[in-house]
XYZ file of C-alpha atoms in Angstrom:
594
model
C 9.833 -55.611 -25.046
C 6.914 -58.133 -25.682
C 7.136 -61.756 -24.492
C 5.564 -63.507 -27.288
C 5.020 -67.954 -27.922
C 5.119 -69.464 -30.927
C 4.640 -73.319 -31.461
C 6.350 -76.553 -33.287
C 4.880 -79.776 -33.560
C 6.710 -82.579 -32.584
C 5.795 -86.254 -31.938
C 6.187 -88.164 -28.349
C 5.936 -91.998 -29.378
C 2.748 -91.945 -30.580
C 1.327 -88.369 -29.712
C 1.698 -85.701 -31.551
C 2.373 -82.444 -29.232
C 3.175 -78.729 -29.381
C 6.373 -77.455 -27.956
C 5.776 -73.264 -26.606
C 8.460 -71.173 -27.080
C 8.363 -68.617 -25.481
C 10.115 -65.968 -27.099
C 11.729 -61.907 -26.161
C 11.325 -60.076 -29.261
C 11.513 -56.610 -30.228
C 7.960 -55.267 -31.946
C 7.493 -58.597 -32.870
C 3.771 -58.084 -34.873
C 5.403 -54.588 -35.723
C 7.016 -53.091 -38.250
C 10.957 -52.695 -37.285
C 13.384 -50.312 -37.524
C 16.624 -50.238 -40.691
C 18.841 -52.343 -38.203
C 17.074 -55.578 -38.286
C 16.953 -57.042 -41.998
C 14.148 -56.582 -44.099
C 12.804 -58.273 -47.301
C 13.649 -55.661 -50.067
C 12.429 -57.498 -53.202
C 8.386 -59.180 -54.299
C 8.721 -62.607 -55.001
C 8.180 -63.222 -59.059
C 4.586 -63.604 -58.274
C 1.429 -62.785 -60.456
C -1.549 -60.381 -58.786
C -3.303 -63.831 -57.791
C -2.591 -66.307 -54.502
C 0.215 -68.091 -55.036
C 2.356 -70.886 -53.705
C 6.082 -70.974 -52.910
C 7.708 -74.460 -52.651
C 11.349 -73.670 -52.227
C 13.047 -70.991 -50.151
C 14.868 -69.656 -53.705
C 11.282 -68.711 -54.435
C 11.037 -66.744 -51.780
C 14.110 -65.148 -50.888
C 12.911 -61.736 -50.871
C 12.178 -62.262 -46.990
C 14.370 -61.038 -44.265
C 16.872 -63.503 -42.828
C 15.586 -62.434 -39.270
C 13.036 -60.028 -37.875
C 14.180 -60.078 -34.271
C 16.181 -61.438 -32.120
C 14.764 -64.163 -30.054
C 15.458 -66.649 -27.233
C 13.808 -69.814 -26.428
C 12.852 -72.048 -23.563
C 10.887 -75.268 -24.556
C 8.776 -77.331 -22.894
C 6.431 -79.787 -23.798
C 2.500 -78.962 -24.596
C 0.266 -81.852 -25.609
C -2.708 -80.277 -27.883
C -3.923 -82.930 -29.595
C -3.940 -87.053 -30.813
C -5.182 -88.279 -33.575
C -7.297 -91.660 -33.926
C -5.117 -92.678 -36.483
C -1.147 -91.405 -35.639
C -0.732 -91.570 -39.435
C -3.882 -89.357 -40.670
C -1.328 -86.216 -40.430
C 1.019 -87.655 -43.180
C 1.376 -87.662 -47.118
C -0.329 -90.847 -48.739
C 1.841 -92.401 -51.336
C 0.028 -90.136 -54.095
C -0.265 -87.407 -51.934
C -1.576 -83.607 -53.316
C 1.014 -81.746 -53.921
C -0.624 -78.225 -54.085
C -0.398 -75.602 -51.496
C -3.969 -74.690 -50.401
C -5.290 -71.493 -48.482
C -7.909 -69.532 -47.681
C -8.038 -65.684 -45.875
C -11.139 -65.527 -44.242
C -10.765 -62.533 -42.985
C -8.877 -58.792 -43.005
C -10.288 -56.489 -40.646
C -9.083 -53.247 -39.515
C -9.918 -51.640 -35.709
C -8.714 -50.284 -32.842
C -5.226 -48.832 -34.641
C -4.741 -53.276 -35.426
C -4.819 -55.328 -38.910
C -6.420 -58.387 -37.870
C -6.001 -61.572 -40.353
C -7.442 -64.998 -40.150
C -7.643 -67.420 -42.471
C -5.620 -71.012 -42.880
C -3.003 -72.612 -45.164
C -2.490 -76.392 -45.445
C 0.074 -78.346 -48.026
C 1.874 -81.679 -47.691
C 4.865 -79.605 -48.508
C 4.731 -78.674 -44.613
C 5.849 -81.750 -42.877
C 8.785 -81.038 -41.231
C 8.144 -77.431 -41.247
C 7.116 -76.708 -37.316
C 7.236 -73.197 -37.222
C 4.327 -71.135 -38.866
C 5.025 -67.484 -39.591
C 1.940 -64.634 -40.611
C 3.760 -62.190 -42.653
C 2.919 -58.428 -43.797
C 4.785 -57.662 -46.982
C 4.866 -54.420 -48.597
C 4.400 -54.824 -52.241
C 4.513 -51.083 -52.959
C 7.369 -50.046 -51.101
C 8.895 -53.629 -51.862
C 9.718 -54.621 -48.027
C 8.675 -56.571 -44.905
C 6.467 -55.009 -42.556
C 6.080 -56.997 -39.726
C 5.551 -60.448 -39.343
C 4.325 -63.122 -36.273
C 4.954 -66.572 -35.277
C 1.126 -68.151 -34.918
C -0.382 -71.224 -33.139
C -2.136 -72.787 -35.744
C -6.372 -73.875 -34.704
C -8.207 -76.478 -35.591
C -10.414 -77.074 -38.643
C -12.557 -79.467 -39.438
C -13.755 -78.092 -42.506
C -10.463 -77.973 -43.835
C -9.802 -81.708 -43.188
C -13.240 -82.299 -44.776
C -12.031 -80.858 -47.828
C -8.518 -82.067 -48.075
C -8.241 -85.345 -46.322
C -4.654 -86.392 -47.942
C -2.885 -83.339 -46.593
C -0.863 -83.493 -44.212
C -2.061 -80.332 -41.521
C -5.119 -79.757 -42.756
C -7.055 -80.148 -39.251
C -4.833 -77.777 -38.179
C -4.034 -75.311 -40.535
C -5.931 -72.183 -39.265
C -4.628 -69.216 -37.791
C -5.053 -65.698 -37.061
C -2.702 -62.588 -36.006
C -3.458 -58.854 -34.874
C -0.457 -56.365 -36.420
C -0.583 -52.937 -34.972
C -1.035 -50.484 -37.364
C 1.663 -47.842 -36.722
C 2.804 -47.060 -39.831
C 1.162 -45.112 -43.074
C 2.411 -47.713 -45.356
C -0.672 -49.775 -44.126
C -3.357 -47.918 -45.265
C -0.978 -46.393 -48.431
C 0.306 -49.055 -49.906
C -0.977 -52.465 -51.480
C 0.170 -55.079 -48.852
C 0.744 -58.635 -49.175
C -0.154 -61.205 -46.869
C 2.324 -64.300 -46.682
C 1.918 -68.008 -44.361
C 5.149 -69.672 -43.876
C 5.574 -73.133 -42.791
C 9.635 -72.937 -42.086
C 11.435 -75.641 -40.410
C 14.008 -72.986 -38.567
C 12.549 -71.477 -35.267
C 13.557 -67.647 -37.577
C 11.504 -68.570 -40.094
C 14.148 -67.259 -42.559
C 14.910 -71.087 -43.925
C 13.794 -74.128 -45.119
C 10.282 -72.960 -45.908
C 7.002 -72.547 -47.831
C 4.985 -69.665 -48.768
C 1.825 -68.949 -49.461
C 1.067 -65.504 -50.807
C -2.489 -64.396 -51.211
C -4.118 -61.743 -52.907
C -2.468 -58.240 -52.811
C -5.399 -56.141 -50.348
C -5.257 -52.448 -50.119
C -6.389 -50.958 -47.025
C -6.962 -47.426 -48.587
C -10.663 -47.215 -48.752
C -12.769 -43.968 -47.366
C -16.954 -44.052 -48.120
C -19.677 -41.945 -46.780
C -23.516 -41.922 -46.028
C -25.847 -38.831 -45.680
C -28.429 -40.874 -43.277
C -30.459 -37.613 -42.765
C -30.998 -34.117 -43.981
C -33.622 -32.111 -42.644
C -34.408 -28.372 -41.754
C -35.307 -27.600 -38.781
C -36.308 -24.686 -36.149
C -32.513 -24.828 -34.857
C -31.059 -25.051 -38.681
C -29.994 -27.379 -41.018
C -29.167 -30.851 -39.279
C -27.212 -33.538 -40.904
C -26.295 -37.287 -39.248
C -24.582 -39.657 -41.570
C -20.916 -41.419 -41.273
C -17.774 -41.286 -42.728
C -14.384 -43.389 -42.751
C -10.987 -42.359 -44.315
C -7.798 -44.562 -44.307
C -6.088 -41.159 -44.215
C -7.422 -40.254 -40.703
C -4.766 -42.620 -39.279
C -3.075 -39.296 -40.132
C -5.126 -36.782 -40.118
C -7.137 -37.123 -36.621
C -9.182 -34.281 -37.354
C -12.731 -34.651 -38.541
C -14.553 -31.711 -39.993
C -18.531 -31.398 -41.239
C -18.863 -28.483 -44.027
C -22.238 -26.830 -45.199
C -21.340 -25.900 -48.787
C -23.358 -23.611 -51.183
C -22.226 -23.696 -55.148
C -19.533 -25.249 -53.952
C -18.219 -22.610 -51.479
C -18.169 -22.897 -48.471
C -21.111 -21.604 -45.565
C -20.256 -23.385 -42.520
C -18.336 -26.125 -40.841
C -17.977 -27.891 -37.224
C -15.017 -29.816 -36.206
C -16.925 -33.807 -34.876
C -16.308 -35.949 -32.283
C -17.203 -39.539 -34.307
C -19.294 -41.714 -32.613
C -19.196 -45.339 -32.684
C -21.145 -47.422 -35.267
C -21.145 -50.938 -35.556
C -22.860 -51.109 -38.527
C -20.585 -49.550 -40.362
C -17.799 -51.375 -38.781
C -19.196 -54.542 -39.790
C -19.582 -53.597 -43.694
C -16.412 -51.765 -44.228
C -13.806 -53.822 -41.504
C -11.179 -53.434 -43.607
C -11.285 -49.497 -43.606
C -9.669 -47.627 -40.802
C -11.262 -46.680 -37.716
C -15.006 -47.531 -39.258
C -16.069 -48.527 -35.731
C -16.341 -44.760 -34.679
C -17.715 -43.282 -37.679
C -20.858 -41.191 -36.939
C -21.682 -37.714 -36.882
C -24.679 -35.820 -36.320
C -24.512 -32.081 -36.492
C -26.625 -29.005 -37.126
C -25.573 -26.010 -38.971
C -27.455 -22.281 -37.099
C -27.615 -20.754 -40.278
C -29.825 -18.066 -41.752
C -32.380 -19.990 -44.066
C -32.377 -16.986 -46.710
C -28.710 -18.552 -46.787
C -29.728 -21.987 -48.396
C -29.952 -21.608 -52.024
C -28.756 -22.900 -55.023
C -27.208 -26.209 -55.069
C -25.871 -27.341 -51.452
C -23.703 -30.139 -50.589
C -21.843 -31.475 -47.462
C -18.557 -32.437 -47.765
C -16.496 -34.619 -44.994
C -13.047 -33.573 -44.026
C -10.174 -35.660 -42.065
C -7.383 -33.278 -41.706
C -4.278 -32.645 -39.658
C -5.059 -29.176 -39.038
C -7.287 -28.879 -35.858
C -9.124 -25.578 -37.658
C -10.229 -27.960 -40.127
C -7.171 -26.763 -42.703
C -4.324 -28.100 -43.111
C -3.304 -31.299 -45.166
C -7.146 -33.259 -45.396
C -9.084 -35.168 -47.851
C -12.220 -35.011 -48.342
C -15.573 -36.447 -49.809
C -18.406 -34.423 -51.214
C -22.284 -35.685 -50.864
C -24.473 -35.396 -53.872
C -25.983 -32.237 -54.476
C -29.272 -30.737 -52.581
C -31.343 -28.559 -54.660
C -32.843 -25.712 -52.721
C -36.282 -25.096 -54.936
C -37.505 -27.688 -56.200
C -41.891 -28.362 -57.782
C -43.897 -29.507 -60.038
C -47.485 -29.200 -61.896
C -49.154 -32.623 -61.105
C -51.802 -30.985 -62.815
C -52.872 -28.205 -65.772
C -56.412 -29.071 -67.502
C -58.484 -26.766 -69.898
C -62.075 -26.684 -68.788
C -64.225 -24.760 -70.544
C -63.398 -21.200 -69.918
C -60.972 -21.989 -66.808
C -57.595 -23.804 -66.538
C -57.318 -26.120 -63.218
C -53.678 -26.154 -62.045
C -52.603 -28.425 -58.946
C -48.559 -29.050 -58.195
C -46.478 -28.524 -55.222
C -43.073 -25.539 -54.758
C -40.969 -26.365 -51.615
C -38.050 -24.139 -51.176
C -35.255 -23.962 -48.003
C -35.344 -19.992 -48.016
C -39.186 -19.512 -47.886
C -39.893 -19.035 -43.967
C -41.491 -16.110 -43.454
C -42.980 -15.927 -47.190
C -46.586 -15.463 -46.229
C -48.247 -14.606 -49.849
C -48.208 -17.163 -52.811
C -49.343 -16.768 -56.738
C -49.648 -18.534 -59.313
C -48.388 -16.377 -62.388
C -49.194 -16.898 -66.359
C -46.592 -15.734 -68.976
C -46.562 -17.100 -72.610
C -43.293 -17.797 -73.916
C -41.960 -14.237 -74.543
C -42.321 -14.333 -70.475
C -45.157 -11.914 -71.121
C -47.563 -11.956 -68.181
C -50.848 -13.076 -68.862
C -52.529 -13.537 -65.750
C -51.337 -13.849 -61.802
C -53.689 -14.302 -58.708
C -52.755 -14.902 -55.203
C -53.692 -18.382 -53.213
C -56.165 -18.214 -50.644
C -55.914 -20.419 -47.611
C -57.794 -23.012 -49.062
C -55.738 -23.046 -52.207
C -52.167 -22.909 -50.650
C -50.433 -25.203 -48.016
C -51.764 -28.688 -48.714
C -50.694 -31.629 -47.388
C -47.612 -33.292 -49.451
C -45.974 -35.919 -47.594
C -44.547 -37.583 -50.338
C -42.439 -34.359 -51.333
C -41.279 -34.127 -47.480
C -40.368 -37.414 -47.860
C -38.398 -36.683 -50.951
C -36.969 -33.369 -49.858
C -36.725 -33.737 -46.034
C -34.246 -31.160 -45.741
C -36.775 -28.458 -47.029
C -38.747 -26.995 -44.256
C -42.320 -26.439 -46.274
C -42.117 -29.900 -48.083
C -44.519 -31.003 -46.646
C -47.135 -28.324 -47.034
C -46.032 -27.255 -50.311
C -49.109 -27.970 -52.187
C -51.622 -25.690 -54.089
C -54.341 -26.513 -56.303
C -56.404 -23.166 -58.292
C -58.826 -22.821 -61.470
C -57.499 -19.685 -62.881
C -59.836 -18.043 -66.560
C -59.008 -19.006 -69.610
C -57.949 -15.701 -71.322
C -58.544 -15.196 -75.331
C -54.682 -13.891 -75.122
C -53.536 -17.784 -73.541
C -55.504 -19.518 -76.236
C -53.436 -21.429 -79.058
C -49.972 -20.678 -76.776
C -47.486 -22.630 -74.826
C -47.516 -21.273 -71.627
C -45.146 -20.778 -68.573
C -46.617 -21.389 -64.978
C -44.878 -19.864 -62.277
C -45.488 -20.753 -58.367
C -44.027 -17.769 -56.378
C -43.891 -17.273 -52.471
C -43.275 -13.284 -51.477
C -42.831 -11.189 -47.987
C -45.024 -8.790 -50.149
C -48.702 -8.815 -51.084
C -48.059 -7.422 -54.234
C -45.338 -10.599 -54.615
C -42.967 -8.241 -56.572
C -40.238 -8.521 -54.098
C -38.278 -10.474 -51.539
C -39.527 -13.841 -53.787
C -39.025 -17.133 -54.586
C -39.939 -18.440 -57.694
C -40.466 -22.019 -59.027
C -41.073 -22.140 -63.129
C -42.590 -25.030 -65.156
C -42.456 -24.617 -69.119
C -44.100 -26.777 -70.523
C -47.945 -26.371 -70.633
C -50.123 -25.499 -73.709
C -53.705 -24.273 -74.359
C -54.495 -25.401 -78.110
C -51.008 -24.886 -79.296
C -48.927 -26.728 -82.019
C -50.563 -29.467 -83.659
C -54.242 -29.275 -83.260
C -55.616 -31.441 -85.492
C -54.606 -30.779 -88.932
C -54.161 -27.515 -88.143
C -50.703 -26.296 -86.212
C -50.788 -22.954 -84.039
C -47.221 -21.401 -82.961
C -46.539 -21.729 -79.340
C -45.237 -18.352 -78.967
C -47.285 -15.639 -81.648
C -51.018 -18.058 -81.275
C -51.084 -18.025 -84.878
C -52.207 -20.670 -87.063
C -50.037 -21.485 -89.970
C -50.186 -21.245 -93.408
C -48.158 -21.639 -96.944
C -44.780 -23.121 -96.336
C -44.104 -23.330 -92.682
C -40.683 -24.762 -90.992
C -41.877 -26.894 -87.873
C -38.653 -28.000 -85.837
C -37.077 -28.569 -88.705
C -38.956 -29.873 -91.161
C -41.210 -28.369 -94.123
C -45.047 -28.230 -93.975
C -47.377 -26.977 -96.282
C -50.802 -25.586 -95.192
C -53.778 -23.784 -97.383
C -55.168 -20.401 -96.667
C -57.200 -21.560 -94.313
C -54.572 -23.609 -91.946
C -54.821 -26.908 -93.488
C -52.034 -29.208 -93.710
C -51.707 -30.332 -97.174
C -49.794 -33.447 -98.578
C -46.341 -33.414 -99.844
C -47.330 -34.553 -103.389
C -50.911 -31.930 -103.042
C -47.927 -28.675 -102.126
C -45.783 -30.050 -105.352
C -49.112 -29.844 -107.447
C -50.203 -26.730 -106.172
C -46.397 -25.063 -106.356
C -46.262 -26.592 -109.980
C -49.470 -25.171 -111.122
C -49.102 -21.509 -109.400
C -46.039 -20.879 -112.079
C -48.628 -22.270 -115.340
C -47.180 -19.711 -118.252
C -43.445 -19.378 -117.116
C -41.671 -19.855 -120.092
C -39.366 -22.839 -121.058
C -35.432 -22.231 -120.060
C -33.292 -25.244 -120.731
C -31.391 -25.880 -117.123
C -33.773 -23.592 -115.675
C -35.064 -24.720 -111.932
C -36.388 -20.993 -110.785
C -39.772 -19.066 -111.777
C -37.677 -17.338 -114.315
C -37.376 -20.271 -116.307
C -37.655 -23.856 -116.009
C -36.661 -26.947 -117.995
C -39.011 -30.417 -117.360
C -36.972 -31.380 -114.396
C -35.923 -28.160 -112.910
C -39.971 -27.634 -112.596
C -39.776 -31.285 -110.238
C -37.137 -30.034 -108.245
C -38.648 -26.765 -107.679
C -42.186 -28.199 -106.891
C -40.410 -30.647 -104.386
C -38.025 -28.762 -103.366
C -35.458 -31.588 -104.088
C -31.738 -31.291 -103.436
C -28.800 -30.896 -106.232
C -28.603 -34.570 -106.265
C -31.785 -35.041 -108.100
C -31.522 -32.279 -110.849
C -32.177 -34.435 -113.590
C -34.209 -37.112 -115.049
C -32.289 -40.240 -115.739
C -31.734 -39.221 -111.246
C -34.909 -38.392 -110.384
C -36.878 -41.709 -111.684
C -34.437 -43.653 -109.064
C -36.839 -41.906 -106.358
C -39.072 -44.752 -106.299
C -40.696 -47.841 -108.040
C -41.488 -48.225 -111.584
C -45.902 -48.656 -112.397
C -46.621 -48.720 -116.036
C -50.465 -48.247 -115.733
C -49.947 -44.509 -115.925
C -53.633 -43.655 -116.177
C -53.942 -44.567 -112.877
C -50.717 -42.335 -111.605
C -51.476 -40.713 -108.570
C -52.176 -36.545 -107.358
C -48.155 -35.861 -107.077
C -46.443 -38.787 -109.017
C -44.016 -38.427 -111.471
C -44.597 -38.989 -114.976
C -41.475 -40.417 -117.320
C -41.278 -40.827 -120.815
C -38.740 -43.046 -122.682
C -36.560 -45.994 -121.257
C -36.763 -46.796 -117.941
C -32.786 -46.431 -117.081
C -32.825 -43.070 -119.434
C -35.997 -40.757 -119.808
C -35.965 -37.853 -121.619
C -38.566 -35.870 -120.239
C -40.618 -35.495 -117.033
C -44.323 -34.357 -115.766
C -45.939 -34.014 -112.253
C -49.978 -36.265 -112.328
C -52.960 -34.141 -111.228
C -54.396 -37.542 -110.727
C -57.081 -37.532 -113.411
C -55.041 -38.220 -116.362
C -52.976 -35.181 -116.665
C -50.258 -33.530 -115.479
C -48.499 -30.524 -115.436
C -44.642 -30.059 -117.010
C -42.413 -27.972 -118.967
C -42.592 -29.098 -122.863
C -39.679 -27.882 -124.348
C -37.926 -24.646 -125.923
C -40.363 -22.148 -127.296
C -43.317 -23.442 -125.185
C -44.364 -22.100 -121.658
C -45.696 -24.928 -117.939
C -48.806 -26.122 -118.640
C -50.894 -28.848 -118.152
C -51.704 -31.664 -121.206
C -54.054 -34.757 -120.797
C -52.207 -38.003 -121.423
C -54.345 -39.327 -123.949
C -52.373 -36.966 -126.569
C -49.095 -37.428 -124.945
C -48.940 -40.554 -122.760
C -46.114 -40.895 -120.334
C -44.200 -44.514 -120.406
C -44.257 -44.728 -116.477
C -44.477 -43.057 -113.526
C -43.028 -43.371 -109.694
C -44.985 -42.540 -106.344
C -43.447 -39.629 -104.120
């Protein structure tokens, strides 16, 4: 049983003064038990702070929340300079204003504060905080508050009638799930009956939902003594589930895990007070593991759980993932007859991994070339990777910087460099390996010549490059679109006319185009083929590769490739064979540009 005092203004000639009640009430603050009535229906409210004006609006309340007696007796609080500042002018605001300032959540309590002030309240004494469930659809608990001063809100709203004192505040304990489960409603209630259950306004604000949970990895770092991680985490569901467990995980299973004691920390408290228990957040724990252990991708994932092994009901939260091996070439320069390579290779399972190579493949992971690092060339300084990668132990001596030849077999490929640390001298066992792809010694496009990554071989003919169609002489060089249709054209001279013929068995005048070209089905035919570009009518000046029309413009009848020095080369018509004709005996009407 909790004595509890609750307050109604009253006026004494010309004072204004507080009567306390004091007041027996069961769990008054706290959610009550079936007997006492509770409100069992939301108010037809929209997801926004509202106002309630009438008690029909607002009927979904209980009638009573506990039983109460009072003794009253007279407490003076406050006088105004002018006894009439507290009432309604004669066009007096009618709305019903409010404000919560704050929802925090500690020490097992909801604590709200915040203030409510409407002209609508005269005559309404008694000011109620209510908790309303809007899930579950019920009361939760509700108190009777002694409304504070504020001068702020006067400041802003001069003609209503409580403004100075409209603040409050009130602690609920939290001893319930449906708290930290559900979304919750908070209500003020001005009500002129010492129950609060009539005659009375409402004020509902914003529906808040106290189920939150966040994390923070503050550090990660390998040590001596193993892998040690400090951080925080919060869970609405550890008002349940007291239990708070630290996992190591590896690919997502599972390595280790310690059960924590959370220790307090107030900075998490004060950005995340509405979250449950935040004041006593941190952890800081270090996992004895084997270091050949920590590979692949790790993670640490925070548990709450009812289950004091750590099983059990829980929830949990996963950290982003840790990548065990991790480098880079800063470096890879062709000088001369040597390559200079600098990077860095930190890995969490290298202790003990004396010996270190750099290895050459080309890119049927053929080896080239491998050397081992002397002193001087392994273990340099990197403090920005161990400031990256903390939780690797070598971080930050994980550099290496090496001129290794320049082999005839490396020249003209794309080459794969791989840093390796080994238990062996030979460094053909007990490794790890860190590969980077994408290096080249005169490879691809060099020039107007292009050499394939993988073979070294410099192209010729008709060569597919990632997709697209290149055309190179004997000796490598890339030659123009319109120079390959020329030179495709003239290489079949003396194949024989074949009406619909687009093949070196045969070809008709625009067959021999789309051949040369190598244009698709939709360009088969003349009157389709002079739509490839614009119309020029000084055809003597028709470039190497243009196309050479003769008739209308909208329908041609026949079609030539220009050599550029006023011929071209085409297929004439039945009974004759490709050949080339000057255009001063057969002169084309116009030609387009390719």
């Amino acid at each position: 049983m909790d004595t509890k005092k609750h307050y109604k203004m009253y006026k004494n000639g010309k004072q204004w003064c507080y009567a306390a009640i004091a007041t027996v009430s069961v769990a008054v603050g706290i959610f009550t038990g079936s007997t006492a009535a509770q409100a069992d229906t939301t108010p037809a409210q929209p997801a926004v702070a509202t106002q309630q004006t009438n008690n029909a609006s607002s009927s979904a309340m209980s009638s009573s929340v506990a039983s109460t007696s009072a003794q009253l007796s007279s407490v003076k609080t406050w006088q105004p300079a002018d006894a009439q500042m507290q009432k309604a002018t004669a066009n007096a605001d009618n709305g019903n204003h409010a404000y919560l300032d704050n929802v925090d959540v500690s020490n097992g309590s909801l604590h709200l504060s915040g203030w409510n002030a409407s002209n609508q309240d005269q005559g309404k004494n008694y000011h109620y905080v209510i908790v309303y469930d809007q899930t579950q659809h019920r009361e939760l608990a509700r108190q009777a508050v002694q409304n504070t001063e504020r001068d702020d809100v006067q400041n802003a709203y001069q003609g209503v009638y409580n403004a100075k004192y409209s603040g409050f505040s009130a602690d609920f304990n939290i001893d319930s799930s449906a708290y930290l489960n559900d979304t919750l409603q908070i209500v003020s209630r001005y009500s002129a009956s010492e129950s609060g259950n009539s005659n009375y306004v409402d004020y509902w604000f914003n529906p808040i939902n106290l189920n939150k949970r966040g994390y923070y990895i503050d550090s990660l770092k390998q040590t001596e003594a193993g892998l040690k991680v400090s951080g925080w985490m919060i869970d609405s569901q550890s008002y349940s589930k007291h239990n708070a467990y630290v996992f190591l995980m590896r690919d997502g299973k599972e390595v280790a895990r310690q059960h924590v004691i959370l220790m307090p920390r107030h900075d998490v408290a004060r950005a995340y007070k509405d979250v449950y228990n935040s004041a006593n957040s941190g952890f800081n724990v270090t996992f004895n593991v084997d270091p050949y252990q920590l590979t692949g991708n790790l993670q640490i994932m925070m548990r709450f759980t009812d289950d004091v092994n750590g099983n059990g009901n829980f929830s949990d939260q996963y950290s982003k993932v840790y990548t065990t091996n991790a480098g880079y070439t800063d470096n890879f320069t062709v000088q001369g007859n040597h390559i200079h390579l600098s990077g860095w290779h930190a890995a969490t399972n290298a202790q003990g991994m004396d010996h270190q190579f750099i290895i050459v493949l080309d890119m049927n992971n053929h080896e080239l070339y491998r050397t081992e690092l002397t002193a001087g060339q392994k273990n340099l300084s990197r403090n920005d990777v161990a400031k990256a990668y903390p939780w690797m132990s070598n971080a930050n001596v994980s550099g290496y910087s090496v001129d290794i030849p320049l082999l005839d077999s490396m020249q003209h490929k794309g080459l794969k460099i791989v840093h390796r640390y080994s238990t062996s001298a030979d460094g053909n066992s007990n490794y790890v390996d860190f590969w980077d792809n994408s290096h080249s010694v005169n490879s691809g496009w060099q020039g107007d010549h292009y050499y394939d990554p993988t073979t070294g071989r410099m192209a010729t003919g008709q060569t597919n490059i990632n997709g697209q169609t290149y055309y190179f002489d004997n000796n490598g060089k890339l030659m123009s679109r319109q120079q390959e249709a020329v030179n495709r054209a003239l290489s079949v001279r003396g194949t024989r006319y074949v009406w619909g013929g687009n093949t070196p068995a045969g070809f008709d005048c625009s067959g021999l185009v789309q051949w040369a070209y190598g244009l698709d089905g939709g360009h088969r035919t003349t009157y389709t083929q002079e739509t490839l570009g614009a119309h020029h009518y000084d055809v003597y000046n028709a470039p190497v590769g243009a196309l050479v029309f003769f008739g209308s413009g909208t329908a041609p009848y026949h079609v030539g490739i220009s050599l550029g020095n006023g011929t071209y080369v085409h297929a004439p018509e039945p009974g004759d064979v490709v050949k080339v004709t000057e255009m001063r005996y057969y002169q084309p009407t116009f030609y387009v540009v390719m």
